[in-house]
Amino acid sequence: MKVEAKLEIQPSTSPKIGADLLIDLLVQEGVDTIFGYPGGAVLPIYDGIYRARGRIKHILFRHEQGMIHAAEGYARITGKPGVVIATSGPGATNLVTGITDAMMDSLPLVIFTGQVARSVIGTDAFQEADVMAITTPITKHNYQVQDISDLPRMVKEAFHIASTGRPGPVLIDVPKDISAGILENDVPLDACIDLPGYQPTIKPNPLQIRKLADSLAKANKPVILSGAGVLHAQASAELTAFAEKHQLPVVHTLLGIGTFPADSPLSLGMGGMHGTYAANMALYECDLLINFGARFDDRLTGNLKHFAPNAKVAHIDIDPAEIGKNVPTQIPIVGDAKEALKELISQTNESPEHGPWLEKLANYKQENPLWYKLDPAGMSPQWLIEAIHKATNGEAIVATDVGQHQMWAAQYYTFTRPHRWITSGGLGTMGFGFPAAIGAQIASPESTVVAIVGDAGFQMTLQELSVIYEQNLPVKIFIVNNGALGMVRQWQELLHGNRISESILGSQPDFVKLAESYGIRGKRIDTQEELIASLPELIAYDGPLLADCRVMQQEKVFPMMAPGKGLHELIGVKPL
């Protein structure tokens, strides 16, 4: 006699467990989306997610790296913490790159990792990893739950820490016996935050604001440096008002793209290794440098001996550890960029005319613009970016991977408003761009989202094509396909005697067939004429799409500041 197995679904009257409490706490925090991947140590949590259907949405990714980059993209667009759930051991360790990326780029994440039961922690149990030790250097804070009654406080504190001050990732490690444990008594959802050592300074010191105002009144060659801190503070409008009030030229960092309208006459573009000549010369020649929310990283400054050598430096940052860390600072201002800008706008009168300075910078822009050569025999990657910009009216949310295409996108896709640019800056993570675009599309479903990726980086997380198919997310993927690790090859050509070592990709998949195997429309584009003919329809297509754009392999990113050089020592400023 054949016996049919029946799936027993836990009735809603079953006892409440720790996982149910966790879901209740997430709902209370306003979480609408979870980026996750199940496994043994989080099965009780996934049981809770099953029972919570309709209250919270879960997106199943195909790899933990993909889901945490998606959470980063979500956080970048919404400003809210992206929420991630992974199992213990390999699930948790697969998150390490994304956690580090979020830490370096100040993105708010709240990450829940499963852990083996408390009784076997430390015994090398199956799928056990010491995630607390692993993530201590790469999180803003981390917790391991030892008592279910502590969970409400930990969750509340985690969201608070992740999203206040300088944003960053916070991790909560949940042993399986905690999430599976039956709650004998009701655990109140409300909890008091107890963080006496964590009190971010929001309001800047008025005396320091006064010092900056006085210095601005005396400066002949002032310049603003605008970083991601302006975006986190939602201060782009204030920055624009301050710059226009005093007619101050503005340089932005890679992560500060969109903080100031690129079409403003005061905008000099991006500074640093692949920044514009005008931006870098402004930083080099200025007598007052006002830094809002940038951390003076080495790719911006180059050789510190040559960075703003004659300038008084004012640094406004919510993280006091960044001020004076890399560049000596004469006017340190700890506080939120929006609050500092509001005070500066109210406390400063119009500055003296900077006519000669602005005229000099305008001449730099006119005489040394970004350049590239069109080749009728192939497709220019810079032209490709400009074409995408034109087809999207400059209004798309753009997520990039890392490498040459990232720099070309930063140079040639110009943004006139904030929160449209997503990239991996500090860590430079290949594989970031495509899943980050997924997170952005989830965060802003009505927006056109474009993933501009390299053929190498895309292959690191391309399995997430399953997600955009299942969720019908209309992400438009443009592969800038040069058959190489482009930036590696460029450095080998310019700095390593043209010794091309393992940077040419000998074999490539058929990306169009690959997309189609996932149920996604794909198109190969070999020439500029083909792109012109098809691009408007590709952008307008109502669904996910992949375009494999074959560009010239030997093209380089210019200008370029070589390692050890200063901002005034760019190569490739003029056409070669």
Coordinates of C-alpha atoms in Angstrom, one line a residue:
M1 CA 0.0 0.0 0.0
K2 CA 1.4 3.4 -1.0
V3 CA 1.6 6.0 1.7
E4 CA 1.6 9.6 0.6
A5 CA 3.8 12.0 2.6
K6 CA 2.0 15.1 3.7
L7 CA 3.7 18.4 4.5
E8 CA 2.7 19.5 8.0
I9 CA 2.5 23.3 8.2
Q10 CA 3.0 24.6 11.7
P11 CA -0.4 26.1 12.8
S12 CA -0.6 29.7 13.8
T13 CA -1.5 28.7 17.3
S14 CA 1.9 27.1 17.8
P15 CA 4.0 28.7 20.6
K16 CA 5.9 31.8 19.7
I17 CA 9.6 31.3 19.3
G18 CA 12.6 33.7 19.2
A19 CA 12.5 34.0 15.5
D20 CA 8.9 35.4 15.7
L21 CA 10.1 38.0 18.2
L22 CA 12.9 39.0 15.7
I23 CA 10.4 39.4 12.9
D24 CA 8.2 41.5 15.1
L25 CA 11.2 43.7 15.9
L26 CA 12.1 44.2 12.3
V27 CA 8.6 45.1 11.4
Q28 CA 8.6 47.6 14.3
E29 CA 11.8 49.2 12.8
G30 CA 10.0 49.7 9.5
V31 CA 11.9 47.0 7.6
D32 CA 10.1 46.3 4.3
T33 CA 12.7 44.1 2.6
I34 CA 15.1 41.4 3.7
F35 CA 18.0 40.3 1.5
G36 CA 18.7 36.7 2.5
Y37 CA 19.8 33.2 1.9
P38 CA 18.6 30.3 4.2
G39 CA 20.7 27.6 5.9
G40 CA 20.7 25.3 8.8
A41 CA 21.4 27.8 11.6
V42 CA 18.7 30.2 10.4
L43 CA 16.0 27.7 9.7
P44 CA 14.0 28.9 12.7
I45 CA 14.2 32.5 11.4
Y46 CA 13.0 31.4 8.0
D47 CA 10.2 29.6 9.7
G48 CA 9.3 33.0 11.2
I49 CA 9.6 34.6 7.8
Y50 CA 7.2 32.0 6.5
R51 CA 4.6 32.8 9.2
A52 CA 5.1 36.6 8.6
R53 CA 4.2 36.5 4.9
G54 CA 2.5 39.7 4.0
R55 CA 4.2 41.7 6.8
I56 CA 7.7 41.7 5.3
K57 CA 9.2 40.9 1.9
H58 CA 12.2 38.5 1.5
I59 CA 14.3 38.4 -1.6
L60 CA 16.2 35.2 -2.2
F61 CA 19.6 35.7 -3.8
R62 CA 21.9 33.1 -5.2
H63 CA 25.0 34.0 -3.2
E64 CA 25.6 35.9 0.0
Q65 CA 28.0 38.3 -1.7
G66 CA 25.3 39.3 -4.2
M67 CA 22.7 39.9 -1.5
I68 CA 24.8 42.1 0.7
H69 CA 25.8 44.3 -2.3
A70 CA 22.1 44.5 -3.1
A71 CA 21.5 45.7 0.5
E72 CA 24.2 48.3 0.0
G73 CA 22.5 49.6 -3.2
Y74 CA 19.2 49.7 -1.3
A75 CA 20.8 51.6 1.6
R76 CA 22.5 54.1 -0.8
I77 CA 19.2 55.0 -2.4
T78 CA 16.9 55.0 0.6
G79 CA 19.3 56.1 3.4
K80 CA 17.7 53.3 5.5
P81 CA 19.7 50.3 6.7
G82 CA 19.7 47.4 4.3
V83 CA 18.8 44.2 6.2
V84 CA 20.7 41.0 5.5
I85 CA 20.2 37.4 6.8
A86 CA 22.7 34.6 6.3
T87 CA 23.4 31.3 8.0
S88 CA 26.4 30.4 10.1
G89 CA 29.9 29.5 8.9
P90 CA 30.2 29.9 5.2
G91 CA 27.1 31.9 4.9
A92 CA 28.5 34.4 7.4
T93 CA 32.0 34.4 5.9
N94 CA 30.6 35.0 2.4
L95 CA 29.4 38.4 3.7
V96 CA 32.8 39.6 4.8
T97 CA 33.6 41.5 1.5
G98 CA 30.3 43.3 1.5
I99 CA 30.5 44.2 5.2
T100 CA 34.0 45.6 4.6
D101 CA 32.8 47.5 1.6
A102 CA 29.9 49.0 3.5
M103 CA 32.2 49.9 6.4
M104 CA 34.7 51.8 4.1
D105 CA 31.9 53.6 2.2
S106 CA 29.8 54.4 5.3
L107 CA 26.6 52.5 4.3
P108 CA 24.1 51.5 6.9
L109 CA 23.4 47.8 7.1
V110 CA 22.0 45.5 9.8
I111 CA 23.2 42.0 9.3
F112 CA 21.8 38.9 11.1
T113 CA 24.0 35.8 11.0
G114 CA 22.9 32.4 12.3
Q115 CA 25.2 30.7 14.8
V116 CA 25.4 27.2 16.2
A117 CA 23.7 26.6 19.5
R118 CA 25.2 28.2 22.5
S119 CA 26.1 24.8 24.0
V120 CA 28.5 24.0 21.2
I121 CA 30.0 27.4 20.4
G122 CA 33.8 27.0 20.5
T123 CA 33.8 23.3 19.7
D124 CA 34.3 23.6 16.0
A125 CA 30.7 22.4 15.5
F126 CA 29.4 21.9 11.9
Q127 CA 29.3 25.2 10.1
E128 CA 30.7 27.2 13.1
A129 CA 32.8 30.3 12.5
D130 CA 33.8 32.9 15.0
V131 CA 31.9 35.6 13.3
M132 CA 32.3 38.0 16.2
A133 CA 36.1 37.9 15.9
I134 CA 36.0 38.0 12.1
T135 CA 33.8 41.0 11.9
T136 CA 35.0 43.2 14.8
P137 CA 37.4 45.2 12.6
I138 CA 34.9 45.6 9.7
T139 CA 31.7 46.6 11.6
K140 CA 30.6 49.7 13.4
H141 CA 29.5 47.3 16.2
N142 CA 28.5 43.7 16.6
Y143 CA 26.5 41.6 19.0
Q144 CA 26.0 38.0 19.9
V145 CA 22.7 37.2 21.5
Q146 CA 23.1 35.2 24.7
D147 CA 19.7 35.8 26.2
I148 CA 16.5 36.3 24.3
S149 CA 15.4 39.1 26.5
D150 CA 18.3 41.1 25.2
L151 CA 17.2 40.9 21.6
P152 CA 14.8 43.9 21.5
R153 CA 17.5 46.2 22.9
M154 CA 20.1 44.8 20.5
V155 CA 17.9 45.2 17.4
K156 CA 17.0 48.7 18.4
E157 CA 20.6 49.7 19.1
A158 CA 21.7 48.1 15.9
F159 CA 19.4 50.2 13.7
H160 CA 20.3 53.3 15.7
I161 CA 24.1 52.8 15.4
A162 CA 23.9 51.8 11.7
S163 CA 22.0 54.9 10.7
T164 CA 23.3 57.7 12.9
G165 CA 26.6 59.5 13.1
R166 CA 28.8 58.1 10.3
P167 CA 26.6 55.3 9.0
G168 CA 28.0 51.8 8.8
P169 CA 27.3 48.0 9.2
V170 CA 26.2 46.4 12.4
L171 CA 26.0 42.7 12.9
I172 CA 23.9 40.5 15.2
D173 CA 24.9 36.9 15.6
V174 CA 21.9 34.7 16.6
P175 CA 22.6 31.2 18.0
K176 CA 20.1 28.7 16.7
D177 CA 18.8 27.7 20.2
I178 CA 17.9 31.4 20.7
S179 CA 15.9 31.7 17.4
A180 CA 14.3 28.3 17.9
G181 CA 13.6 28.7 21.7
I182 CA 10.0 28.9 22.8
L183 CA 9.1 32.1 24.5
E184 CA 7.8 31.2 27.9
N185 CA 6.8 34.8 28.6
D186 CA 6.0 37.8 26.5
V187 CA 9.2 39.8 25.7
P188 CA 8.3 43.5 25.3
L189 CA 9.2 44.9 21.9
D190 CA 10.0 48.3 23.3
A191 CA 13.5 48.6 24.7
C192 CA 15.7 51.5 25.9
I193 CA 18.9 52.2 24.0
D194 CA 21.8 52.1 26.4
L195 CA 24.8 53.5 24.6
P196 CA 26.6 56.0 26.9
G197 CA 29.8 55.8 24.8
Y198 CA 28.1 56.5 21.5
Q199 CA 26.9 60.0 21.3
P200 CA 27.6 61.4 17.8
T201 CA 28.1 65.2 17.6
I202 CA 25.5 66.6 15.3
K203 CA 25.7 70.4 16.0
P204 CA 29.1 71.9 15.1
N205 CA 31.0 74.1 17.5
P206 CA 30.0 77.7 16.7
L207 CA 33.5 79.0 17.4
Q208 CA 34.9 76.8 14.7
I209 CA 32.2 77.9 12.3
R210 CA 33.2 81.4 13.0
K211 CA 36.8 80.6 12.3
L212 CA 35.9 79.2 8.9
A213 CA 33.7 82.2 8.1
D214 CA 36.6 84.5 8.9
S215 CA 39.0 82.5 6.8
L216 CA 36.6 82.5 3.9
A217 CA 36.3 86.3 4.1
K218 CA 40.1 86.5 3.6
A219 CA 40.6 83.8 1.1
N220 CA 41.6 84.6 -2.5
K221 CA 41.5 81.1 -3.9
P222 CA 38.9 79.0 -1.9
V223 CA 37.6 75.7 -3.1
I224 CA 35.0 73.2 -1.7
L225 CA 35.7 69.5 -1.6
S226 CA 32.4 67.6 -1.4
G227 CA 32.2 64.0 -0.3
A228 CA 29.7 61.3 0.5
G229 CA 29.1 62.9 3.9
V230 CA 27.0 65.5 2.1
L231 CA 24.8 62.7 0.8
H232 CA 24.4 61.0 4.1
A233 CA 23.4 64.3 5.7
Q234 CA 20.9 65.0 2.9
A235 CA 22.7 68.4 2.5
S236 CA 23.1 68.8 -1.3
A237 CA 20.7 71.7 -1.4
E238 CA 22.6 73.5 1.4
L239 CA 25.9 72.8 -0.2
T240 CA 24.6 74.3 -3.5
A241 CA 23.2 77.4 -1.7
F242 CA 26.5 77.9 0.2
A243 CA 28.6 77.6 -3.0
E244 CA 26.4 79.9 -5.0
K245 CA 26.2 82.5 -2.2
H246 CA 30.0 82.8 -2.1
Q247 CA 30.7 81.8 -5.7
L248 CA 32.9 79.0 -4.6
P249 CA 34.2 76.4 -7.0
V250 CA 33.3 72.8 -6.1
V251 CA 35.3 69.6 -6.5
H252 CA 33.6 66.3 -5.7
T253 CA 35.1 62.9 -4.7
L254 CA 34.2 59.6 -6.4
L255 CA 31.6 59.0 -3.7
G256 CA 30.5 62.6 -3.7
I257 CA 29.2 62.5 -7.3
G258 CA 25.7 64.1 -7.3
T259 CA 26.3 66.3 -4.3
F260 CA 26.6 69.4 -6.5
P261 CA 25.0 69.9 -9.9
A262 CA 27.5 68.9 -12.6
D263 CA 26.1 71.5 -15.0
S264 CA 26.8 74.4 -12.7
P265 CA 29.6 76.8 -13.8
L266 CA 31.0 76.3 -10.3
S267 CA 31.4 72.6 -10.8
L268 CA 35.0 71.5 -11.6
G269 CA 34.2 67.7 -11.6
M270 CA 35.9 64.9 -9.8
G271 CA 39.2 65.3 -8.2
G272 CA 41.9 62.7 -7.6
M273 CA 43.6 59.9 -9.6
H274 CA 41.3 60.1 -12.6
G275 CA 39.8 63.5 -11.9
T276 CA 39.6 66.5 -14.2
Y277 CA 42.6 68.8 -14.7
A278 CA 40.6 71.8 -13.4
A279 CA 39.5 70.0 -10.2
N280 CA 43.0 68.8 -9.4
M281 CA 44.7 72.1 -10.1
A282 CA 42.1 73.8 -7.9
L283 CA 43.0 71.5 -5.1
Y284 CA 46.7 72.1 -5.7
E285 CA 46.6 75.9 -6.0
C286 CA 43.9 76.8 -3.5
D287 CA 44.6 78.9 -0.4
L288 CA 41.5 77.7 1.5
L289 CA 40.2 74.1 1.2
I290 CA 36.8 73.4 2.7
N291 CA 36.1 69.7 2.9
F292 CA 32.6 68.6 3.6
G293 CA 32.3 64.9 4.4
A294 CA 35.3 63.5 2.5
R295 CA 38.0 61.4 4.1
F296 CA 41.0 62.5 2.2
D297 CA 41.8 59.0 0.8
D298 CA 45.0 58.3 -1.1
R299 CA 43.2 58.0 -4.5
L300 CA 42.1 61.6 -4.0
T301 CA 45.2 63.2 -2.5
G302 CA 48.0 61.4 -4.3
N303 CA 51.4 62.4 -2.7
L304 CA 50.5 64.3 0.4
K305 CA 53.5 66.5 0.0
H306 CA 51.8 68.0 -3.0
F307 CA 48.2 68.0 -1.8
A308 CA 46.9 71.6 -1.2
P309 CA 50.4 72.6 -0.2
N310 CA 49.6 76.3 0.3
A311 CA 46.1 76.0 1.7
K312 CA 44.5 76.4 5.1
V313 CA 42.4 73.3 5.5
A314 CA 38.9 73.2 7.0
H315 CA 37.4 69.7 7.5
I316 CA 33.8 69.2 8.4
D317 CA 33.0 65.6 9.3
I318 CA 30.7 63.8 11.7
D319 CA 33.5 61.3 12.4
P320 CA 36.2 63.0 14.5
A321 CA 38.6 60.2 13.7
E322 CA 38.8 61.3 10.1
I323 CA 39.8 64.9 10.9
G324 CA 43.6 65.3 10.7
K325 CA 44.1 61.5 10.0
N326 CA 45.6 62.0 6.6
V327 CA 45.8 65.8 6.0
P328 CA 46.8 68.4 8.6
T329 CA 43.7 70.4 9.4
Q330 CA 43.8 74.0 10.7
I331 CA 40.0 74.3 11.2
P332 CA 38.5 71.0 12.5
I333 CA 34.7 71.0 12.6
V334 CA 33.0 67.9 14.0
G335 CA 29.3 67.7 13.1
D336 CA 26.7 66.9 10.5
A337 CA 27.3 68.5 7.1
K338 CA 23.8 69.8 6.9
E339 CA 24.0 71.5 10.3
A340 CA 27.4 73.0 9.5
L341 CA 26.2 74.3 6.1
K342 CA 23.1 75.9 7.6
E343 CA 25.2 77.7 10.2
L344 CA 27.7 78.8 7.6
I345 CA 25.0 80.2 5.3
S346 CA 23.4 82.1 8.2
Q347 CA 26.7 83.4 9.6
T348 CA 28.6 84.5 6.5
N349 CA 28.2 87.5 4.3
E350 CA 28.9 87.4 0.6
S351 CA 32.6 86.8 0.2
P352 CA 35.0 89.2 -1.7
E353 CA 35.1 88.7 -5.4
H354 CA 37.1 85.7 -6.5
G355 CA 37.0 86.8 -10.2
P356 CA 40.6 86.1 -11.1
W357 CA 40.5 82.7 -9.4
L358 CA 37.2 81.7 -11.0
E359 CA 38.5 82.9 -14.4
K360 CA 41.7 80.8 -14.1
L361 CA 39.7 77.7 -13.2
A362 CA 37.3 78.3 -16.1
N363 CA 40.3 78.5 -18.4
Y364 CA 41.6 75.2 -17.0
K365 CA 38.2 73.6 -17.8
Q366 CA 38.1 75.1 -21.3
E367 CA 41.7 74.4 -22.2
N368 CA 42.0 70.9 -20.7
P369 CA 38.6 69.1 -20.9
L370 CA 38.2 65.4 -20.7
W371 CA 38.9 63.9 -24.1
Y372 CA 38.8 60.7 -26.0
K373 CA 39.3 59.6 -29.6
L374 CA 36.6 58.1 -31.8
D375 CA 37.7 55.1 -33.8
P376 CA 35.4 54.2 -36.7
A377 CA 36.7 50.6 -36.5
G378 CA 35.4 50.1 -32.9
M379 CA 33.3 51.4 -30.1
S380 CA 34.7 54.0 -27.7
P381 CA 33.8 53.2 -24.1
Q382 CA 33.7 56.9 -23.2
W383 CA 31.3 57.4 -26.1
L384 CA 29.2 54.5 -24.9
I385 CA 28.8 56.1 -21.5
E386 CA 27.8 59.4 -23.1
A387 CA 25.3 57.7 -25.2
I388 CA 23.7 56.0 -22.2
H389 CA 23.6 59.4 -20.4
K390 CA 21.8 60.9 -23.4
A391 CA 19.4 58.0 -23.7
T392 CA 18.4 58.3 -20.0
N393 CA 18.3 62.1 -20.0
G394 CA 20.9 62.0 -17.2
E395 CA 18.2 60.8 -14.8
A396 CA 19.0 57.1 -14.3
I397 CA 20.3 55.6 -11.1
V398 CA 23.7 54.3 -12.2
A399 CA 25.5 51.5 -10.4
T400 CA 29.0 50.5 -11.5
D401 CA 31.4 47.8 -10.8
V402 CA 35.1 48.6 -10.4
G403 CA 37.7 49.4 -12.9
Q404 CA 38.0 51.4 -16.1
H405 CA 34.3 51.5 -16.8
Q406 CA 33.8 52.8 -13.3
M407 CA 36.0 55.8 -14.0
W408 CA 34.6 56.4 -17.4
A409 CA 31.1 56.4 -15.9
A410 CA 32.2 58.8 -13.2
Q411 CA 33.7 61.1 -15.9
Y412 CA 31.1 61.0 -18.6
Y413 CA 27.7 60.3 -17.0
T414 CA 27.1 63.7 -15.4
F415 CA 24.6 64.0 -12.5
T416 CA 22.6 67.1 -11.7
R417 CA 20.9 65.8 -8.5
P418 CA 21.9 63.5 -5.6
H419 CA 21.3 59.8 -4.8
R420 CA 21.6 58.6 -8.4
W421 CA 25.2 57.2 -8.2
I422 CA 26.2 53.9 -6.6
T423 CA 29.7 52.6 -6.7
S424 CA 32.3 50.8 -4.5
G425 CA 34.8 53.5 -3.6
G426 CA 37.0 52.6 -0.6
L427 CA 37.3 48.8 -1.1
G428 CA 37.0 48.8 -4.9
T429 CA 35.0 45.6 -5.0
M430 CA 34.6 43.7 -8.3
G431 CA 31.2 42.1 -8.5
F432 CA 29.5 45.0 -6.7
G433 CA 27.8 46.8 -9.5
F434 CA 25.1 44.4 -10.7
P435 CA 23.7 43.3 -7.4
A436 CA 23.9 46.9 -6.1
A437 CA 21.7 47.9 -9.0
I438 CA 19.2 45.2 -8.0
G439 CA 19.0 46.8 -4.5
A440 CA 18.5 50.2 -6.0
Q441 CA 15.7 49.0 -8.3
I442 CA 14.0 47.4 -5.2
A443 CA 14.4 50.7 -3.4
S444 CA 13.1 52.8 -6.2
P445 CA 10.9 50.7 -8.5
E446 CA 9.8 53.6 -10.7
S447 CA 13.3 54.7 -11.5
T448 CA 15.4 53.7 -14.5
V449 CA 18.3 51.7 -13.1
V450 CA 21.4 51.1 -15.2
A451 CA 24.2 48.7 -14.2
I452 CA 27.4 49.6 -16.0
V453 CA 29.8 46.7 -15.4
G454 CA 33.0 45.2 -16.7
D455 CA 33.1 41.8 -18.4
A456 CA 35.3 40.5 -15.6
G457 CA 33.5 41.9 -12.5
F458 CA 30.1 40.9 -13.9
Q459 CA 31.1 37.3 -13.9
M460 CA 31.7 37.4 -10.2
T461 CA 28.0 37.9 -9.3
L462 CA 26.1 37.2 -12.5
Q463 CA 24.1 34.4 -10.9
E464 CA 21.8 37.1 -9.5
L465 CA 20.3 37.3 -13.0
S466 CA 17.9 34.8 -11.4
V467 CA 16.7 37.5 -9.0
I468 CA 15.9 40.1 -11.7
Y469 CA 14.0 37.4 -13.7
E470 CA 12.0 36.1 -10.7
Q471 CA 11.2 39.6 -9.4
N472 CA 10.8 41.1 -12.9
L473 CA 13.1 44.0 -12.0
P474 CA 13.7 46.1 -15.1
V475 CA 17.5 46.6 -14.5
K476 CA 19.4 47.5 -17.6
I477 CA 22.8 45.9 -17.6
F478 CA 25.5 47.3 -20.0
I479 CA 28.7 45.2 -20.1
V480 CA 31.6 47.4 -21.1
N481 CA 33.3 44.4 -22.7
N482 CA 37.0 44.9 -23.6
G483 CA 38.0 41.2 -23.0
A484 CA 40.4 42.2 -20.2
L485 CA 40.9 43.3 -16.6
G486 CA 41.1 46.8 -18.1
M487 CA 42.5 48.8 -15.2
V488 CA 45.1 46.1 -14.4
R489 CA 46.1 46.1 -18.1
Q490 CA 46.4 49.9 -18.1
W491 CA 48.7 49.9 -15.1
Q492 CA 50.8 47.1 -16.6
E493 CA 51.2 49.1 -19.8
L494 CA 52.0 52.4 -18.2
L495 CA 53.8 51.5 -15.0
H496 CA 55.1 48.0 -15.5
G497 CA 56.9 48.2 -18.8
N498 CA 54.0 46.9 -20.9
R499 CA 54.4 43.5 -19.3
I500 CA 50.9 42.2 -19.7
S501 CA 50.6 39.5 -17.1
E502 CA 47.3 37.6 -16.7
S503 CA 45.1 40.6 -17.4
I504 CA 43.6 39.5 -20.8
L505 CA 40.6 37.2 -20.5
G506 CA 41.3 34.4 -23.0
S507 CA 37.8 33.1 -23.1
Q508 CA 34.4 34.7 -22.5
P509 CA 30.9 33.3 -22.3
D510 CA 28.3 34.3 -24.8
F511 CA 26.7 36.9 -22.6
V512 CA 23.6 37.1 -24.7
K513 CA 23.0 33.3 -24.6
L514 CA 23.8 33.4 -20.9
A515 CA 21.1 36.1 -20.3
E516 CA 18.6 34.2 -22.3
S517 CA 19.3 31.0 -20.3
Y518 CA 18.1 33.0 -17.3
G519 CA 15.0 34.1 -19.2
I520 CA 16.3 37.6 -19.8
R521 CA 16.5 39.5 -23.0
G522 CA 20.1 39.9 -24.3
K523 CA 21.7 41.8 -27.2
R524 CA 25.2 42.0 -28.5
I525 CA 26.4 45.4 -29.8
D526 CA 29.6 45.6 -31.8
T527 CA 29.5 49.1 -33.3
Q528 CA 28.5 52.6 -32.4
E529 CA 26.0 52.5 -35.3
E530 CA 24.3 49.5 -33.7
L531 CA 24.1 51.2 -30.4
I532 CA 22.6 54.4 -31.8
A533 CA 19.9 52.3 -33.6
S534 CA 19.0 50.2 -30.6
L535 CA 19.7 52.2 -27.4
P536 CA 16.4 54.1 -27.1
E537 CA 14.4 50.9 -27.4
L538 CA 16.7 49.1 -25.0
I539 CA 16.3 51.7 -22.3
A540 CA 12.5 51.8 -22.8
Y541 CA 12.2 48.0 -22.7
D542 CA 9.8 47.0 -19.9
G543 CA 11.8 44.3 -18.2
P544 CA 15.3 43.3 -17.3
L545 CA 17.9 43.5 -20.1
L546 CA 21.5 42.8 -20.8
A547 CA 23.5 44.5 -23.5
D548 CA 27.0 43.1 -24.3
C549 CA 28.8 46.1 -25.7
R550 CA 32.1 45.3 -27.3
V551 CA 34.5 48.2 -26.9
M552 CA 38.1 48.9 -27.9
Q553 CA 40.5 46.9 -25.6
Q554 CA 43.4 49.3 -25.6
E555 CA 41.5 52.3 -24.5
K556 CA 42.8 53.9 -21.3
V557 CA 41.4 56.1 -18.6
F558 CA 42.9 59.6 -18.7
P559 CA 43.8 61.9 -17.0
M560 CA 45.8 59.7 -14.6
M561 CA 47.8 60.5 -11.5
A562 CA 50.4 57.8 -11.2
P563 CA 51.2 56.4 -7.7
G564 CA 53.5 58.6 -5.8
K565 CA 52.8 61.7 -7.9
G566 CA 50.9 64.9 -7.0
L567 CA 47.7 66.4 -8.3
H568 CA 49.7 68.7 -10.6
E569 CA 51.5 65.8 -12.2
L570 CA 48.7 64.2 -14.2
I571 CA 49.5 62.3 -17.4
G572 CA 47.2 62.1 -20.4
V573 CA 45.8 65.6 -19.9
K574 CA 46.2 66.4 -23.6
P575 CA 45.2 64.0 -26.4
L576 CA 48.0 61.5 -27.0

